[in-house]
Amino acid sequence: MDQENQTMVTEFYFSDFPQFEKGSLLFFIPLFLMYVFIIVGNFMIFFAVQLDARLHNPMYNFISIFSFLEIWYTTVTIPKMLSNLVSKEKTISFIGCLLQMYFFHSLGVTEALVLTVMAIDRYVAICHPLRYATIMTPRLCIQLSAGSSIFGFLMLLPEIVWISTLPFCGPNQIHQLFCDFEPVLRLACTDTSMILIEDVIHAISILTSVCIITLSYLRIIVVILRIPSGKSRQKAFSTCAAHITIFFLFFGSVTLMYLRFSVTFPPLLDKAIALMFAVLAPLFNPIIYSLRNKDMKDAIKKVLCSWGFTGGPMVKNPPCSARDTDSTPGPGRSHTPWSN
């Protein structure tokens, strides 16, 4: 068919969402509750770090940045999923689909870079504690955070611009929970083999981050095992355990989603992996960072106490003691880099 005789697609249809009368509400309620928890939990971590002076150090600053990114990372996809579950018109415009892909993957790449920076920060803190303050300066932390965001949002631009020039003449059914490169490119009415170059670049960037993080934590584990004090060793392991858990959750889902190469999964498993990648991994972020870290729990409690639940900010809450709201490290608090 000649291109001039083709009807160009202006919107895409998510064909795999159930109709409202067929029980979509059963999916809507848990997804909505998970989304609310992700937003509230990550905002609590972000504000706790910003408001508590004890947490004004590189490790917690990177955690707050990661939590802030998680908020927008999930907001790019989940509200549209919720809308598709209750709406009869499960469509998204061509421009909207491009924007969803761009921001979803740009935020994802930025998160991967922040996780890499966090691993390097823990490596310097534990393997070179005496030089930590001179290496991880506030200026370097700002540069690493800004550089991660700039690179993350620039890396995806060429691919999105190229996809925007492709002809889409039908069908327009996306067999996925959100707009993603592979299901969208299947609908293009032209050769899309050039995307392989971008796929190789993405694979190299993912594997590079994985290698840096893995080598950093392997070196950290070796150093921790040499620490003579059992208490200090336990603190170091406890601090790194949260980072390693997030690392496995994030890059595990990324690997299943985008480094499968020629392996194909059944449609139901494919959507389960996408759900884990887009929803479940961000869901566990506030749980892991708040439950496994005493300083973070104290800071979150301080934020909750300062706001209260009965009347606006700065309302006194009797159960909160002065120790809970004191932002100055108490006596006996360790100041070693791995106790942060």
Coordinates of N, CA, C and O in Angstrom, one line a residue, residues 52-137:
D52 N 15.5 17.0 58.5 CA 16.3 16.5 59.6 C 17.8 16.7 59.4 O 18.4 16.1 58.5
A53 N 18.4 17.5 60.2 CA 19.9 17.8 60.0 C 20.8 16.6 60.1 O 21.9 16.6 59.6
R54 N 20.3 15.6 60.9 CA 21.1 14.4 61.0 C 21.3 13.7 59.7 O 22.3 12.9 59.5
L55 N 20.4 13.9 58.8 CA 20.5 13.2 57.5 C 21.1 14.0 56.4 O 20.9 13.6 55.2
H56 N 21.6 15.1 56.7 CA 22.2 15.9 55.7 C 23.7 15.5 55.4 O 24.7 16.1 55.7
N57 N 23.7 14.3 54.7 CA 25.0 13.8 54.3 C 24.8 13.1 52.9 O 23.6 12.9 52.5
P58 N 25.8 12.8 52.2 CA 25.7 12.3 50.8 C 24.7 11.1 50.7 O 23.9 11.1 49.8
M59 N 24.9 10.1 51.5 CA 24.1 8.9 51.4 C 22.6 9.2 51.4 O 21.8 8.8 50.6
Y60 N 22.1 9.9 52.4 CA 20.7 10.2 52.6 C 20.2 11.2 51.5 O 19.1 11.2 51.1
N61 N 21.1 12.1 51.1 CA 20.7 13.0 50.0 C 20.4 12.2 48.7 O 19.5 12.5 48.0
F62 N 21.3 11.2 48.4 CA 21.0 10.4 47.3 C 19.8 9.6 47.4 O 19.0 9.4 46.5
I63 N 19.5 9.1 48.6 CA 18.2 8.3 48.9 C 17.0 9.2 48.7 O 16.0 8.8 48.1
S64 N 17.1 10.5 49.1 CA 16.0 11.4 48.9 C 15.8 11.7 47.4 O 14.6 11.8 47.0
I65 N 16.9 11.9 46.7 CA 16.7 12.1 45.2 C 16.1 10.9 44.6 O 15.2 11.0 43.7
F66 N 16.5 9.7 45.0 CA 16.0 8.5 44.4 C 14.5 8.4 44.7 O 13.7 8.0 43.8
S67 N 14.1 8.7 45.9 CA 12.7 8.7 46.3 C 11.9 9.7 45.5 O 10.7 9.4 45.1
F68 N 12.4 10.9 45.3 CA 11.8 11.9 44.5 C 11.6 11.5 43.1 O 10.5 11.7 42.5
L69 N 12.6 10.8 42.5 CA 12.4 10.3 41.2 C 11.4 9.2 41.1 O 10.6 9.1 40.1
E70 N 11.3 8.3 42.1 CA 10.3 7.3 42.2 C 8.9 7.8 42.1 O 8.0 7.2 41.5
I71 N 8.6 9.0 42.7 CA 7.3 9.6 42.7 C 6.9 9.9 41.3 O 5.8 9.5 40.8
W72 N 7.8 10.5 40.5 CA 7.4 10.9 39.1 C 7.5 9.7 38.2 O 6.8 9.6 37.2
Y73 N 8.4 8.8 38.5 CA 8.5 7.5 37.7 C 7.2 6.7 37.7 O 6.8 6.3 36.6
T74 N 6.6 6.6 38.8 CA 5.3 5.9 38.9 C 4.1 6.8 38.4 O 3.2 6.2 37.8
T75 N 4.2 8.1 38.5 CA 3.2 9.0 38.1 C 3.0 9.0 36.6 O 2.0 9.3 36.0
V76 N 4.1 8.7 35.9 CA 4.1 8.7 34.4 C 3.2 7.6 33.9 O 2.5 7.7 32.9
T77 N 3.1 6.4 34.6 CA 2.3 5.3 34.1 C 1.1 4.9 34.9 O 0.0 4.6 34.3
I78 N 1.2 4.9 36.2 CA 0.1 4.3 37.0 C -1.2 5.1 36.9 O -2.3 4.5 36.7
P79 N -1.3 6.5 36.9 CA -2.6 7.1 36.7 C -3.3 6.8 35.4 O -4.5 6.6 35.4
K80 N -2.5 6.6 34.4 CA -3.1 6.2 33.1 C -3.6 4.7 33.2 O -4.6 4.4 32.6
M81 N -2.9 3.9 33.9 CA -3.4 2.5 34.1 C -4.7 2.5 34.8 O -5.7 1.8 34.5
L82 N -4.8 3.4 35.9 CA -6.0 3.5 36.7 C -7.1 4.0 35.8 O -8.3 3.5 35.9
S83 N -6.8 5.0 35.0 CA -7.9 5.5 34.0 C -8.4 4.4 33.1 O -9.6 4.3 32.8
N84 N -7.4 3.6 32.6 CA -7.8 2.6 31.6 C -8.7 1.5 32.3 O -9.5 0.8 31.6
L85 N -8.5 1.3 33.6 CA -9.3 0.3 34.3 C -10.8 0.7 34.5 O -11.7 -0.1 34.7
V86 N -11.1 2.0 34.5 CA -12.4 2.5 34.7 C -13.0 3.2 33.5 O -14.2 3.5 33.6
S87 N -12.3 3.4 32.5 CA -12.8 4.1 31.3 C -13.1 3.2 30.2 O -12.4 2.1 30.1
K88 N -14.1 3.5 29.5 CA -14.5 2.7 28.3 C -13.5 2.9 27.1 O -13.2 2.1 26.4
E89 N -13.0 4.2 27.0 CA -12.0 4.5 26.0 C -10.6 4.4 26.6 O -10.1 5.3 27.2
K90 N -10.0 3.3 26.3 CA -8.7 3.0 26.9 C -7.6 3.4 25.8 O -6.8 2.5 25.4
T91 N -7.6 4.7 25.5 CA -6.7 5.2 24.5 C -5.8 6.2 25.0 O -5.9 6.7 26.1
I92 N -4.7 6.4 24.2 CA -3.7 7.4 24.5 C -3.3 8.0 23.2 O -3.2 7.3 22.2
S93 N -3.2 9.3 23.1 CA -2.8 10.0 21.9 C -1.4 9.6 21.5 O -0.6 9.2 22.3
F94 N -1.0 9.8 20.2 CA 0.3 9.5 19.7 C 1.4 10.3 20.5 O 2.4 9.8 20.9
I95 N 1.1 11.6 20.7 CA 2.0 12.5 21.4 C 2.1 12.0 22.9 O 3.2 12.0 23.5
G96 N 1.0 11.7 23.5 CA 0.9 11.3 24.8 C 1.7 10.0 25.0 O 2.4 9.8 26.1
C97 N 1.7 9.1 24.1 CA 2.4 7.8 24.1 C 3.9 8.1 24.1 O 4.7 7.5 24.8
L98 N 4.3 9.0 23.2 CA 5.7 9.4 23.1 C 6.2 10.0 24.4 O 7.3 9.7 24.9
L99 N 5.4 10.9 24.9 CA 5.8 11.5 26.2 C 5.9 10.5 27.3 O 6.8 10.6 28.2
Q100 N 5.0 9.6 27.4 CA 5.0 8.6 28.4 C 6.3 7.7 28.3 O 6.9 7.4 29.3
M101 N 6.6 7.3 27.1 CA 7.8 6.5 26.9 C 9.1 7.3 27.3 O 10.0 6.8 28.0
Y102 N 9.1 8.6 26.9 CA 10.3 9.4 27.1 C 10.5 9.6 28.6 O 11.6 9.4 29.1
F103 N 9.5 10.1 29.4 CA 9.7 10.3 30.8 C 9.8 9.1 31.6 O 10.6 9.0 32.5
F104 N 9.1 8.0 31.2 CA 9.3 6.7 31.9 C 10.7 6.2 31.8 O 11.3 5.9 32.9
H105 N 11.3 6.2 30.6 CA 12.6 5.7 30.5 C 13.7 6.7 30.9 O 14.7 6.3 31.4
S106 N 13.4 8.0 30.8 CA 14.4 8.9 31.2 C 14.5 8.9 32.7 O 15.7 8.9 33.3
L107 N 13.4 8.8 33.4 CA 13.5 8.7 34.9 C 14.1 7.4 35.3 O 14.8 7.3 36.3
G108 N 13.8 6.3 34.6 CA 14.4 5.0 34.9 C 15.9 5.0 34.7 O 16.6 4.5 35.6
V109 N 16.4 5.6 33.7 CA 17.9 5.7 33.5 C 18.5 6.6 34.6 O 19.6 6.3 35.1
T110 N 17.8 7.7 34.9 CA 18.3 8.6 36.0 C 18.4 7.8 37.3 O 19.4 7.9 38.0
E111 N 17.4 7.0 37.6 CA 17.4 6.2 38.8 C 18.5 5.2 38.8 O 19.2 5.0 39.8
A112 N 18.8 4.6 37.7 CA 19.9 3.6 37.6 C 21.2 4.3 37.8 O 22.1 3.8 38.5
L113 N 21.4 5.5 37.3 CA 22.6 6.3 37.6 C 22.7 6.7 39.0 O 23.8 6.7 39.6
V114 N 21.6 7.1 39.6 CA 21.7 7.5 41.1 C 22.0 6.2 41.9 O 22.8 6.4 42.9
L115 N 21.5 5.1 41.6 CA 21.8 3.8 42.3 C 23.3 3.5 42.2 O 24.0 3.1 43.1
T116 N 23.9 3.8 41.0 CA 25.3 3.6 40.7 C 26.1 4.6 41.6 O 27.1 4.2 42.2
V117 N 25.7 5.8 41.7 CA 26.4 6.8 42.5 C 26.3 6.4 44.0 O 27.3 6.6 44.7
M118 N 25.1 5.9 44.4 CA 25.0 5.5 45.8 C 26.0 4.4 46.1 O 26.5 4.3 47.2
A119 N 26.2 3.5 45.2 CA 27.1 2.4 45.4 C 28.5 2.9 45.5 O 29.3 2.5 46.4
I120 N 28.9 3.9 44.7 CA 30.2 4.5 44.8 C 30.4 5.2 46.1 O 31.4 5.2 46.7
D121 N 29.3 5.9 46.5 CA 29.4 6.6 47.8 C 29.6 5.7 49.0 O 30.5 5.9 49.8
R122 N 28.9 4.5 49.0 CA 29.2 3.5 50.0 C 30.6 2.9 49.9 O 31.2 2.6 51.0
Y123 N 31.1 2.7 48.7 CA 32.4 2.2 48.5 C 33.4 3.1 49.2 O 34.3 2.7 49.9
V124 N 33.3 4.4 48.9 CA 34.3 5.4 49.4 C 34.1 5.5 51.0 O 35.1 5.5 51.7
A125 N 32.9 5.4 51.5 CA 32.6 5.6 52.9 C 33.2 4.4 53.7 O 33.8 4.6 54.8
I126 N 33.1 3.2 53.2 CA 33.5 2.0 53.9 C 35.0 1.6 53.6 O 35.7 1.2 54.5
C127 N 35.4 1.8 52.3 CA 36.7 1.3 51.9 C 37.8 2.4 52.1 O 39.0 2.1 52.3
H128 N 37.3 3.7 52.1 CA 38.3 4.8 52.3 C 37.7 5.8 53.3 O 37.4 7.0 53.0
P129 N 37.4 5.4 54.5 CA 36.7 6.3 55.5 C 37.4 7.6 55.8 O 36.7 8.6 56.1
L130 N 38.7 7.5 55.9 CA 39.5 8.7 56.3 C 39.4 9.8 55.2 O 39.6 11.0 55.5
R131 N 39.2 9.4 54.0 CA 39.2 10.3 52.8 C 37.8 10.6 52.4 O 37.6 11.4 51.4
Y132 N 36.8 10.1 53.1 CA 35.4 10.2 52.6 C 34.9 11.7 52.6 O 34.4 12.1 51.6
A133 N 35.2 12.4 53.6 CA 34.8 13.8 53.7 C 35.4 14.7 52.6 O 34.8 15.6 52.1
T134 N 36.7 14.4 52.2 CA 37.4 15.2 51.2 C 37.0 14.7 49.8 O 37.1 15.5 48.9
I135 N 36.5 13.5 49.7 CA 36.2 13.0 48.3 C 34.7 13.3 48.0 O 34.4 14.0 47.0
M136 N 33.8 12.9 48.9 CA 32.4 13.2 48.7 C 32.0 14.5 49.2 O 31.2 14.6 50.2
T137 N 32.4 15.6 48.6 CA 32.1 16.9 49.0 C 30.7 17.3 48.5 O 30.2 16.7 47.6

